[in-house]
XYZ file of C-alpha atoms in Angstrom:
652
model
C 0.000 0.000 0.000
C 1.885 3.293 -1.062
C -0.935 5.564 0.363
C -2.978 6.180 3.772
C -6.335 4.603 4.007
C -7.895 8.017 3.686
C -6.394 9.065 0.904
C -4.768 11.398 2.792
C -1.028 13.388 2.600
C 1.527 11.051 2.124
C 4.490 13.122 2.846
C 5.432 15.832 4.909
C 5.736 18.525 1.884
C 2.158 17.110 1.210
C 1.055 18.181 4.950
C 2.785 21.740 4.217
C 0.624 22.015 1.277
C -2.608 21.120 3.198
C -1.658 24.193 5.304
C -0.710 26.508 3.217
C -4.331 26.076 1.689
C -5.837 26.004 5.109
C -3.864 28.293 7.603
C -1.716 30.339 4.618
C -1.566 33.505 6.519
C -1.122 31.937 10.133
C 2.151 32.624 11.758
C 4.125 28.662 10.670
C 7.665 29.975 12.566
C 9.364 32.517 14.836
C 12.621 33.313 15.176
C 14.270 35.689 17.793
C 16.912 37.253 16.878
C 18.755 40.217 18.436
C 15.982 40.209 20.576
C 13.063 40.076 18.482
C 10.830 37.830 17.222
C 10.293 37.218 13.368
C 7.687 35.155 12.018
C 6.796 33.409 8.849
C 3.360 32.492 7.664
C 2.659 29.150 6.533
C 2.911 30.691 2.680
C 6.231 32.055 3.329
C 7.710 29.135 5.160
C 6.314 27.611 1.642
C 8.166 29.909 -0.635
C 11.310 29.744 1.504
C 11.121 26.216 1.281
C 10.497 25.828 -3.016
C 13.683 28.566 -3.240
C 16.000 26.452 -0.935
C 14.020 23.001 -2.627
C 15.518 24.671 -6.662
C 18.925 25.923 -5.040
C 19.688 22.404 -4.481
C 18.818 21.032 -7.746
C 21.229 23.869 -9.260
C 23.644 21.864 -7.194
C 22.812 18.582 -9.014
C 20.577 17.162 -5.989
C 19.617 13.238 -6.703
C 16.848 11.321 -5.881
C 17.540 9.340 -2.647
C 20.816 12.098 -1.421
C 21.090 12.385 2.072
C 21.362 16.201 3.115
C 22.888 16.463 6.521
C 21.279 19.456 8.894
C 23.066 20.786 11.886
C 23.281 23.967 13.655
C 21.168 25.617 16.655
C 17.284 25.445 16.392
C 16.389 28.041 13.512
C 13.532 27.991 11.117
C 15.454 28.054 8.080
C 17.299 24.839 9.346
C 13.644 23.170 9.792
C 12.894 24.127 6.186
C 16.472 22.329 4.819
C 15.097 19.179 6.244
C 11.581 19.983 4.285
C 13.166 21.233 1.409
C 15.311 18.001 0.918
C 12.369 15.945 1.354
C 10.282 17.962 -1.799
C 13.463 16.755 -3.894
C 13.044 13.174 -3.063
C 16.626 13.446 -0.706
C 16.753 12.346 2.613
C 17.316 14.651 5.681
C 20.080 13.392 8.053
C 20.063 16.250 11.542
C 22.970 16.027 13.847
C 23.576 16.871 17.229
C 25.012 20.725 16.583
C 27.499 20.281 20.015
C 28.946 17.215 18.339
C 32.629 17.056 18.035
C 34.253 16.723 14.637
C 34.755 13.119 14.910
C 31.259 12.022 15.407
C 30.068 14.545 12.761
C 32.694 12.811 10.437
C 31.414 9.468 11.428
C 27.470 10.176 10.480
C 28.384 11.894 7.315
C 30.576 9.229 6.320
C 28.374 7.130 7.177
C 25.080 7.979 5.819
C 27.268 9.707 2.814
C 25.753 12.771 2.644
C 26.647 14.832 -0.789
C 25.856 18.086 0.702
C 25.721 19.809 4.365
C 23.066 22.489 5.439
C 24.752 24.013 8.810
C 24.294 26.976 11.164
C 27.048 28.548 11.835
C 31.268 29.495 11.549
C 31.539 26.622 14.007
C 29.988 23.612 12.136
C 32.035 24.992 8.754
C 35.147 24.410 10.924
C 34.061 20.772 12.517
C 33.556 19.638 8.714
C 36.709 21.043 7.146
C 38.713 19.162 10.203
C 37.403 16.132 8.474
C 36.960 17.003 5.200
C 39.730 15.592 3.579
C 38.272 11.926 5.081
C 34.547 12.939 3.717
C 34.832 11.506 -0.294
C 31.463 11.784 -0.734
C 30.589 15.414 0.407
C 29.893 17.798 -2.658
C 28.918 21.100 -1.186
C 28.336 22.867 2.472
C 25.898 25.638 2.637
C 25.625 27.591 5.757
C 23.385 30.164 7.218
C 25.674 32.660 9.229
C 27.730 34.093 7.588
C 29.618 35.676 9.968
C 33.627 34.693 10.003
C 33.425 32.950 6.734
C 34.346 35.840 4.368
C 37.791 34.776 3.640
C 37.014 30.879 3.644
C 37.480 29.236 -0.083
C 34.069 28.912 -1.355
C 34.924 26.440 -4.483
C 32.437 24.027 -2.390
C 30.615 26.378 -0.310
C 27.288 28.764 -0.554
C 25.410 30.785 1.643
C 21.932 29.752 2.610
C 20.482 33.126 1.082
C 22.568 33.150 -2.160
C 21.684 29.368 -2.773
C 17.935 30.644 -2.269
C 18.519 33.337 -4.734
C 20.129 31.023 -7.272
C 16.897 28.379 -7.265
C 14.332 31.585 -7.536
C 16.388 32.095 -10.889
C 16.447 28.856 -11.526
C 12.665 28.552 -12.839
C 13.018 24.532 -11.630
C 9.312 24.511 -9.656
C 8.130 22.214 -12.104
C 11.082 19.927 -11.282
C 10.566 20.042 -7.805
C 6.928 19.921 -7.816
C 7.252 16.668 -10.148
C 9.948 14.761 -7.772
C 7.535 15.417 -4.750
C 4.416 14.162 -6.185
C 6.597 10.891 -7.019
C 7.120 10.223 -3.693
C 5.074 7.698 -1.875
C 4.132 6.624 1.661
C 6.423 4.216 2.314
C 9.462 6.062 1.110
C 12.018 7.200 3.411
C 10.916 10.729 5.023
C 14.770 10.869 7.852
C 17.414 9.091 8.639
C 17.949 9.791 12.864
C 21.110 8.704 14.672
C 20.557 6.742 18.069
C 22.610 8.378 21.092
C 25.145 5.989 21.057
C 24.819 4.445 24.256
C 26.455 1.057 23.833
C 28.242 2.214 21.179
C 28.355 3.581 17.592
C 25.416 5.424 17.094
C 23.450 3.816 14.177
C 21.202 5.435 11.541
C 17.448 4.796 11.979
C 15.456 5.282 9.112
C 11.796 6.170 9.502
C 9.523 6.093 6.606
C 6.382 8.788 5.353
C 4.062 6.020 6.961
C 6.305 6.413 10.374
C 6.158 9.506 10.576
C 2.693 10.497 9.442
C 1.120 7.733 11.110
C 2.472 8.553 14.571
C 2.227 12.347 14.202
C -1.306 11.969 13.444
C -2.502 9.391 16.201
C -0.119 11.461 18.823
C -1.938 14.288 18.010
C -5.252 13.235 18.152
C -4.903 11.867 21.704
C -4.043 15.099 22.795
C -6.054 16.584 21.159
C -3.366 19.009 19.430
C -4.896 22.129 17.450
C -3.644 24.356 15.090
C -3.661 27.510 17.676
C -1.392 25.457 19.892
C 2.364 26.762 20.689
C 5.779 25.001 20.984
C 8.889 25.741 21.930
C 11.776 24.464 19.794
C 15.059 24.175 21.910
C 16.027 20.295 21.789
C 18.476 19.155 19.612
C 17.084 18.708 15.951
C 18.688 15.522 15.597
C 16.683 13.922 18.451
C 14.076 11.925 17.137
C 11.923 13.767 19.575
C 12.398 16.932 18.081
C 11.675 16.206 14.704
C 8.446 14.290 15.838
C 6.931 17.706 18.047
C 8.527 20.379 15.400
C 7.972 18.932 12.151
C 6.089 15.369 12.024
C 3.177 17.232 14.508
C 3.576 20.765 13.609
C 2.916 19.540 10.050
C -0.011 17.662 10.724
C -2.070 20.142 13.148
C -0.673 23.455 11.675
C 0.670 24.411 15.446
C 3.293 27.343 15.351
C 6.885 26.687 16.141
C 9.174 29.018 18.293
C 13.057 29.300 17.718
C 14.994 30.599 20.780
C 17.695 32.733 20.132
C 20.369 30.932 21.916
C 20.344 28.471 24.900
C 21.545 31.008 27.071
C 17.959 32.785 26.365
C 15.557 29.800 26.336
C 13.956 30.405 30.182
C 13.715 34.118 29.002
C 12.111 33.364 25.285
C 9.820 30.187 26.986
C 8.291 33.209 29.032
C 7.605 35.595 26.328
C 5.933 32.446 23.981
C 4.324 30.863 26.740
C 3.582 27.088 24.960
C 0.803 25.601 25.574
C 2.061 22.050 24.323
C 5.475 22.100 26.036
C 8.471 18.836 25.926
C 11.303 18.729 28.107
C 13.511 15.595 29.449
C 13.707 15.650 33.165
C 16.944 17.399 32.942
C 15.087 20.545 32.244
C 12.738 20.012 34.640
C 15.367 19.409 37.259
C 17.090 22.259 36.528
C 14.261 24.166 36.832
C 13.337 22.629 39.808
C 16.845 23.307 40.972
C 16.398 26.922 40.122
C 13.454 27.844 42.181
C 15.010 26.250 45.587
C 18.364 28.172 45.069
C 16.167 31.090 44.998
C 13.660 30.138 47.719
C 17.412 29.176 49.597
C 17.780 33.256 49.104
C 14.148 34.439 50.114
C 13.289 35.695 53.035
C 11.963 34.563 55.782
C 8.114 35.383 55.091
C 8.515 34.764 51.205
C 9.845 30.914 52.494
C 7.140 30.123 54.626
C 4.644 30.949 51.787
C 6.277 29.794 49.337
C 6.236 25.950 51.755
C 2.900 26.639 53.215
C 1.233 26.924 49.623
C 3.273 24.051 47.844
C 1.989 21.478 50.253
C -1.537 22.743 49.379
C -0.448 22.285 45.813
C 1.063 18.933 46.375
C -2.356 17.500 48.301
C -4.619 19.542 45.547
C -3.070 20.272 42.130
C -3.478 16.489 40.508
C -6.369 15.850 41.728
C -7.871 18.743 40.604
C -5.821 18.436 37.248
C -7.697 14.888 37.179
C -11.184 15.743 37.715
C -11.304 14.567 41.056
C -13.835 15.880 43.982
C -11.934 17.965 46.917
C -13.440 19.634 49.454
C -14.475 23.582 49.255
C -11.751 24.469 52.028
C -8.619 22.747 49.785
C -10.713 24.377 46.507
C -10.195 27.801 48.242
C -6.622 27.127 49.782
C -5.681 26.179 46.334
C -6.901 29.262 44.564
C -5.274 31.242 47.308
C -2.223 29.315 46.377
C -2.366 29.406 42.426
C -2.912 33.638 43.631
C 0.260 33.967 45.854
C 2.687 31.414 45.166
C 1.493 28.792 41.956
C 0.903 31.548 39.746
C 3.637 34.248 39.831
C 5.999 31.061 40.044
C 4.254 29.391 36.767
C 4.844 33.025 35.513
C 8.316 32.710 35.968
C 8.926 29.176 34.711
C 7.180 29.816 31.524
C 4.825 27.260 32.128
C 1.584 29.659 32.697
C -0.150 28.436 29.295
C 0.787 24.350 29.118
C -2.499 22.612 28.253
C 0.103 19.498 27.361
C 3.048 18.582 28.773
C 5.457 15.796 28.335
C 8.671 14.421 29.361
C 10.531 11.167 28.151
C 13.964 10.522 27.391
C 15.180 8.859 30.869
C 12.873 8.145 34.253
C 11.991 11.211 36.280
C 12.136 11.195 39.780
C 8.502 11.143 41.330
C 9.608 14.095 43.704
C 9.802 16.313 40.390
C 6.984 14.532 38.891
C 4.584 15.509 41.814
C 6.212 18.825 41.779
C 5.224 20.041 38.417
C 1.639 18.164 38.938
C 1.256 20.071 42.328
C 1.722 23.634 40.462
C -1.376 22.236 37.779
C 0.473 22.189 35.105
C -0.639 18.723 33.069
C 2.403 17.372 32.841
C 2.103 13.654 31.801
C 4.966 11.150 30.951
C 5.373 9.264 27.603
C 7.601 5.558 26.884
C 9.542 5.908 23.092
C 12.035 5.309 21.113
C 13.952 6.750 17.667
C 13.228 2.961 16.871
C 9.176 3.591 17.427
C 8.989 7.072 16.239
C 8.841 8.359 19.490
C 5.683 7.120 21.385
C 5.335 3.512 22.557
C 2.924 4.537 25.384
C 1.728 7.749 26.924
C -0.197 8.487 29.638
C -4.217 9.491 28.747
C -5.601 12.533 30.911
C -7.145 11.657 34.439
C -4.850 8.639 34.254
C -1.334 10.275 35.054
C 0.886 8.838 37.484
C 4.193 9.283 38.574
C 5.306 5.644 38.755
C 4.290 4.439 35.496
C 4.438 5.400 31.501
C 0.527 5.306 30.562
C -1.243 2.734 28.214
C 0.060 1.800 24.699
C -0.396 4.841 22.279
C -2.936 4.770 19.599
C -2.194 1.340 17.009
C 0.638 0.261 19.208
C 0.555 -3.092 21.004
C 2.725 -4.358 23.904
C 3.868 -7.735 25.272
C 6.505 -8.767 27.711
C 9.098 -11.660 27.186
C 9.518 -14.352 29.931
C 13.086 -12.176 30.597
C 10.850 -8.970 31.135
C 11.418 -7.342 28.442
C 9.261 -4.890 26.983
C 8.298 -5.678 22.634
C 6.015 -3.246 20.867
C 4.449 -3.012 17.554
C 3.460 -0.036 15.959
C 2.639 1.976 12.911
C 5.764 3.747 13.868
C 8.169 0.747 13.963
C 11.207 2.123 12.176
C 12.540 0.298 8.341
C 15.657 -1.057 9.202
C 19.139 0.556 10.776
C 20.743 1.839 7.199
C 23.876 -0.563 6.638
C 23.151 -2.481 9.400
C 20.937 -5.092 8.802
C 22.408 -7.651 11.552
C 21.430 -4.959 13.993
C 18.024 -4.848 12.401
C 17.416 -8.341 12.325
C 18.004 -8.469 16.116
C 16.014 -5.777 17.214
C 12.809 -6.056 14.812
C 11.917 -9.694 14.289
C 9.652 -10.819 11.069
C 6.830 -10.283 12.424
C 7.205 -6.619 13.509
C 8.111 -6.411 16.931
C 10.737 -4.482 18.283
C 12.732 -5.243 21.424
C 12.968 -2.096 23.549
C 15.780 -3.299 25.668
C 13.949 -2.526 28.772
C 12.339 -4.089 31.736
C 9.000 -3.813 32.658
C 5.639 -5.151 33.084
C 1.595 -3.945 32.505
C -0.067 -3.848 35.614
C -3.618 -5.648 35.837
C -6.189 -3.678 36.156
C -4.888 -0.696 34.405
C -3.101 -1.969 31.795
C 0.009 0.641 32.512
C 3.357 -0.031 31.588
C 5.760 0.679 33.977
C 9.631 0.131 33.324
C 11.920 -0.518 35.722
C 15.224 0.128 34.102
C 17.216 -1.151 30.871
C 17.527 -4.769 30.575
C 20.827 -4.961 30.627
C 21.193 -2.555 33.473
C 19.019 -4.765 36.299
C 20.425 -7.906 37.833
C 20.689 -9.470 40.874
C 23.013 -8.870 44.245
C 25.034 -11.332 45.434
C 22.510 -12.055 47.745
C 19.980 -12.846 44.834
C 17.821 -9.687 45.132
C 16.593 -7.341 42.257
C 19.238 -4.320 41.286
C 17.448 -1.416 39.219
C 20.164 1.014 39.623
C 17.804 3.944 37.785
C 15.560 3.684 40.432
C 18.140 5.126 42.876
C 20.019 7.457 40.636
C 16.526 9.387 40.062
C 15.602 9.777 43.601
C 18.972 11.320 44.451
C 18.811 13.356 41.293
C 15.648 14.933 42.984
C 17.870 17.120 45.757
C 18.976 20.472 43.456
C 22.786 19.857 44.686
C 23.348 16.483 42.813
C 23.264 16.743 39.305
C 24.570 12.974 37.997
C 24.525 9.875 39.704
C 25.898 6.398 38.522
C 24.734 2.979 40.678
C 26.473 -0.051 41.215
C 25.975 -3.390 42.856
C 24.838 -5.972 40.383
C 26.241 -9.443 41.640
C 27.734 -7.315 44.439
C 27.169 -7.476 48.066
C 26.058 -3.896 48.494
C 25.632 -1.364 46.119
C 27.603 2.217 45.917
C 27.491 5.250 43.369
C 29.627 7.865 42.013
C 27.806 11.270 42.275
C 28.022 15.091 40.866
C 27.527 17.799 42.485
C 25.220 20.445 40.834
C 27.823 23.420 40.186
C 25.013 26.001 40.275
C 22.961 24.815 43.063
C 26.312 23.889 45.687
C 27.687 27.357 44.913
C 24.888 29.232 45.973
C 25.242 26.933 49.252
C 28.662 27.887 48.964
C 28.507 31.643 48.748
C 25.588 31.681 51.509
C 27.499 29.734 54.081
C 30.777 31.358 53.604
C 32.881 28.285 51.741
C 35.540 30.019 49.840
C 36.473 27.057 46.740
C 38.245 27.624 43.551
C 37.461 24.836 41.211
C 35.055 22.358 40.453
C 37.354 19.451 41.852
C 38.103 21.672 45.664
C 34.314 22.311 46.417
C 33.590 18.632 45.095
C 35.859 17.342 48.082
C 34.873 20.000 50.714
C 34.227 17.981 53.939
C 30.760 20.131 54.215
C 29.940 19.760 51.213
C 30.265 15.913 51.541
C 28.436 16.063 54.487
C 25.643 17.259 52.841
C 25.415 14.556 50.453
C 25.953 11.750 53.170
C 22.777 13.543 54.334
C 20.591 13.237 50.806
C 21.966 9.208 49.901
C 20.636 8.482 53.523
C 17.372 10.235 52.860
C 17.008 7.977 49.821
C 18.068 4.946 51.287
C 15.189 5.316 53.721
C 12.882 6.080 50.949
C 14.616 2.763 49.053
C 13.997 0.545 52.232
C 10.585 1.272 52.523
C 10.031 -0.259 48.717
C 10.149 -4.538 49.608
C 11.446 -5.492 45.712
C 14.528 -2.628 45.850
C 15.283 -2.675 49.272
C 18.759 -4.103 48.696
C 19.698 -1.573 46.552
C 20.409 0.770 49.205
C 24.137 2.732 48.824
C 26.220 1.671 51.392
C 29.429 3.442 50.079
C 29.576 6.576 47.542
C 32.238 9.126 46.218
C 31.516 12.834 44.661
C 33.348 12.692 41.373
C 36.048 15.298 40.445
C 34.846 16.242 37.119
C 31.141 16.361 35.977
C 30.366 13.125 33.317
C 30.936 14.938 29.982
C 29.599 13.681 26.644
C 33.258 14.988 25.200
C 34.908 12.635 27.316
C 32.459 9.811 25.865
C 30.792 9.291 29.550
C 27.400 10.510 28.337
C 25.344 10.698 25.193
C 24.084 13.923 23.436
C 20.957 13.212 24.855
C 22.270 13.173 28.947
C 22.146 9.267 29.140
C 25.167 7.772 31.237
C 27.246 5.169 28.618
C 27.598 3.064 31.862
C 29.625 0.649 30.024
C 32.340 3.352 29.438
C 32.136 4.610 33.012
C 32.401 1.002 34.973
C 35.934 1.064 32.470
C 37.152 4.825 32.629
C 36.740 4.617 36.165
C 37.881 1.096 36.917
C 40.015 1.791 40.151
C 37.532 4.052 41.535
C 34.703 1.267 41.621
C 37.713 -0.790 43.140
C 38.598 1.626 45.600
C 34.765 1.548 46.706
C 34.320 -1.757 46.794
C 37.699 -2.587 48.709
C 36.742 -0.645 52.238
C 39.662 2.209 51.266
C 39.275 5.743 52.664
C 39.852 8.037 49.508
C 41.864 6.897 46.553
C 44.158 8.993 44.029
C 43.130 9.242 40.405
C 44.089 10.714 37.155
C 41.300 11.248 34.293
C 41.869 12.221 30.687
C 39.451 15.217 29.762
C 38.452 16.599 26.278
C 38.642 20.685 26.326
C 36.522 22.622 24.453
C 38.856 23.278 21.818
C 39.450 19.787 21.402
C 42.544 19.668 22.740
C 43.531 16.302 25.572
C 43.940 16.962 28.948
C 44.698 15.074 32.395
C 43.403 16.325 35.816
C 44.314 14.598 39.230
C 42.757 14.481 42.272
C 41.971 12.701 45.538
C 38.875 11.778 46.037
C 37.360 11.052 49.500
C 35.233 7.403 50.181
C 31.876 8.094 51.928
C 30.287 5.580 54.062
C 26.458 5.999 53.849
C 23.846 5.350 56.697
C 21.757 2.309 55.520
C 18.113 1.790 56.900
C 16.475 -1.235 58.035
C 14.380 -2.641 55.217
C 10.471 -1.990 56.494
C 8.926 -5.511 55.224
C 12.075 -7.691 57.263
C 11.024 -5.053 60.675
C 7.359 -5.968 59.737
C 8.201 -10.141 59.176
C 10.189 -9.901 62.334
């Protein structure tokens, strides 16, 4: 079948059309740019798009060329990825804070013929690796700015490549490759994060895409007058999914930010009302309003307590539909008056009708937080693999310990291991030159094995995951390890930023931990702690005091859970450098490559393990320039205070 049921678009350029006939003068895009915001209509994104769409073919763009994208969040970059696709070539977005290597890997990989790029800086990571890049015809960048005296034999501006397809008088070519194009052609190729190893290329088809975008959409009920906030990276399969695959289908407007220094300030002045973050950003944020509450005074903190534990017994049930009582009805709308408002003001968050966060687990503290303040913040279970969605959660049904119900056409089982299989609509083609890889992860049937663990509760038919696969085992003592359950309720306190578990076949489990540099300076600076580096406050005897205080908190919190009990951390150290996706100890998405940490840090899991005090270490670090580093430092053991397990008290 090369078309939908319905009869309906069958590509994304198709979906632009739709909405340039239905919503042509309705702002598409913003921008901000030295501080002000510039929007395109839905006919000019159009006509911006057909220019760039011609420039290319004046370039000698083939059917089936992959067109690499990468640069900050800009409309213009969004429109590359839509103008390749009216062509018949294939959009390939990277990660824009990549480092040369990994940008040479994809585009070797993939073999893109040409480059669309933001910036002076992704010029330079390409001609590092240029003379290693065979296939690569032609870069074309956006900013000009710094490039003036760069050879431009294989290089064009953005604008004059725009100017050269207006001249061009191609339309009719372009018109007639995009009308070829069919539903199950390929609409991007996305690159996993890497976090076993070499990221691989996932390619999604029209069907994927369209399919997904439409039934995501429509149990959200997502309308054309909604408003998002474009700030992830565009090579996240996320990304693409909210700003293009959805924005396409409803006709929603998408926002630019002007730089990530800006985004809190631009998310205020947009104000989405369908808003996606990881929990990163939420923990940040989170992490944000106690360093300022830390700095209140004393009136401003006892409101700001008093009306968050109104919040907290209120907001999600309210948020639900649930019955409360007229006094907590009145408390909270003093609340959402003194304290819920002003600080959903601040946050950004004011208009959210939909919110979502995915990526990694988020710890129920900031879960409940968000839910307490009314904003509808609901969690979603996907993959690049799926499309995104696997599950989400429906309104009414939210909860902080689960990932919702299958998403429209998806269906779920769970192997006799645990492991989660789904089959969607959205189940990706194959992993391009990988089809070993494919075979192993998408069997003949369609279903795809997610890698995690986790079951469907009766009753409810939620899925709730527990942790990768590969990641939970057993103690020594036979009982389960799920190390992700720990690492997210110490992520909850503001001061720890990172945390890394271990303990599987062990006899106790201990963690590596980093401090939040933001949050533990403001302690800092309030408490008179005078530190020059990272690596001196890291190892400050108060500051390890304080978090010996938050792993004991959570180990009381762990021993009340019978299943996880064990996984308690007896022993921990605060790490001298934060885990850096330069140094390879994290993806571009924030996920710890656990693998490469157990090995990079080898002797300090030893040192743990073997009852020492502090241990020296030396760690190679990747600058920003590129340039190879080593940094030393001794790093102090903690011993942790571990609670009795509740259920063994109970037995007893």
């Amino acid at each position: 079948m090369h078309a939908p049921a319905d009869g309906g678009p069958v590509t994304i350029p198709d979906l632009l059309a739709r909405n340039v006939a239905r919503h042509g003068a309705k702002p598409a895009y913003r921008e901000k740019e030295f501080g002000i915001w510039q929007s395109w209509t839905w006919a000019q994104a159009s006509e911006q798009i057909d220019a760039l769409a011609m420039g290319l073919l004046t370039l000698g763009a083939n059917v089936g060329d992959h067109v690499a994208v990468s640069g900050r969040n800009r409309p213009a970059l969004y429109w590359a990825m839509v103008a390749a696709q009216r062509i018949g070539c294939i959009p390939v977005p990277l990660y824009a804070e990549a480092a040369a290597e990994e940008i040479a890997y994809a585009l070797d990989h993939c073999g893109a013929r040409f480059a669309v790029v933001g910036d002076q800086e992704q010029v330079d990571k390409i001609a590092d690796v240029r003379d290693g890049l065979t296939q690569l015809d032609h870069v074309i960048y956006l900013d000009g700015r710094g490039l003036r005296k760069y050879d431009h034999a294989a290089m064009t501006s953005y604008a004059d490549l725009q100017k050269a397809g207006r001249a061009s008088g191609l339309l009719d070519q372009v018109n007639a490759r995009s009308a070829a194009r069919t539903y199950d052609d390929t609409c991007v190729m996305l690159y996993t994060s890497g976090t076993t190893g070499r990221p691989k290329g996932v390619v999604l088809s029209n069907r994927n895409v369209i399919e997904t975008s439409k039934n995501s959409s429509e149990f959200d009920h997502l309308r054309a007058d909604d408003e998002v906030l474009a700030y992830l990276p565009m090579a996240w399969v996320g990304d693409f999914i909210f700003s293009v695959g959805q924005a396409m289908w409803t006709g929603f407007c998408v926002n630019c930010p002007e730089s990530a220094d800006t985004m809190q300030l631009d998310l205020r002045e947009i104000g989405p009302t369908y808003f996606f973050a990881p929990p990163r950003v939420f923990e940040q944020q989170l992490t944000n309003v106690m360093i300022r509450m830390e700095d209140a005074g004393r009136f401003k903190k006892w409101l700001f307590h008093r009306y968050m534990a109104v919040g907290r017994r209120v907001g999600a049930l309210l948020l639900d539909g649930k019955q409360v009582s007229a006094g907590d009805r009145l408390n909270y709308m003093l609340a959402k008056l003194l304290v819920i408002g002003p600080l959903k003001n601040t946050l950004g968050l004011s208009r959210v009708r939909v919110g979502y966060t995915a990526g990694e687990a988020i710890g129920p503290e900031i879960f409940d937080f968000y839910r307490a303040l009314g904003i509808n913040l609901k969690q979603l279970y996907g993959q690049t693999e799926a499309t995104v969605f696997i599950t989400q959660q429906p309104d009414g049904e939210v909860r902080s310990d689960t990932v919702g119900v299958p998403s429209p056409g998806v269906e779920l089982r769970i192997a006799e291991n645990g492991e989660v299989f789904y089959r969607s609509p959205g189940v990706f083609v194959e992993y391009y030159k990988n089809p070993e890889s494919t075979a192993s992860t998408k069997d003949a049937d369609g279903w795809v094995a997610t890698g995690d663990a986790g079951f469907i509760e009766d009753g409810t038919g939620h899925l709730r995951i527990i942790d990768r696969a590969k990641d939970v085992g057993k103690m020594a003592d036979g009982r389960l390890f799920a190390p992700k359950y720990v690492e997210n309720k110490l992520k909850f306190y503001p001061n720890i930023l990172e945390a890394v578990v271990f303990g599987a076949n062990r006899d106790y489990c201990t963690a590596f931990i980093n401090i939040d540099l933001t949050a533990v300076g403001n302690w800092a600076e309030r408490n008179n702690i005078a530190y020059s580096s990272y690596q001196e406050l890291s190892q400050h005897s108060r500051v390890l005091d304080m978090i010996l205080g938050h792993v004991s908190e959570v180990n009381r919190s762990v021993a009340a859970d019978p299943m996880l009990a064990g996984c308690q951390v007896h022993r921990f150290l605060v790490l001298h450098k934060e885990l850096d996706a330069d140094d390879g100890e994290m993806t571009r998405t924030r996920k710890v490559r656990r693998r490469i940490v157990e090995e990079k840090f080898h002797d300090l899991i030893t040192a743990l393990y073997g009852g020492a005090a502090d241990i020296y270490t030396e760690t190679e670090v990747t600058y920003e320039d590129g340039r190879k580093g080593k940094i030393t430092a001794t790093l102090v053991i903690c011993d942790a205070l571990v609670a009795a397990e509740q259920h063994k008290v109970a037995a007893e």
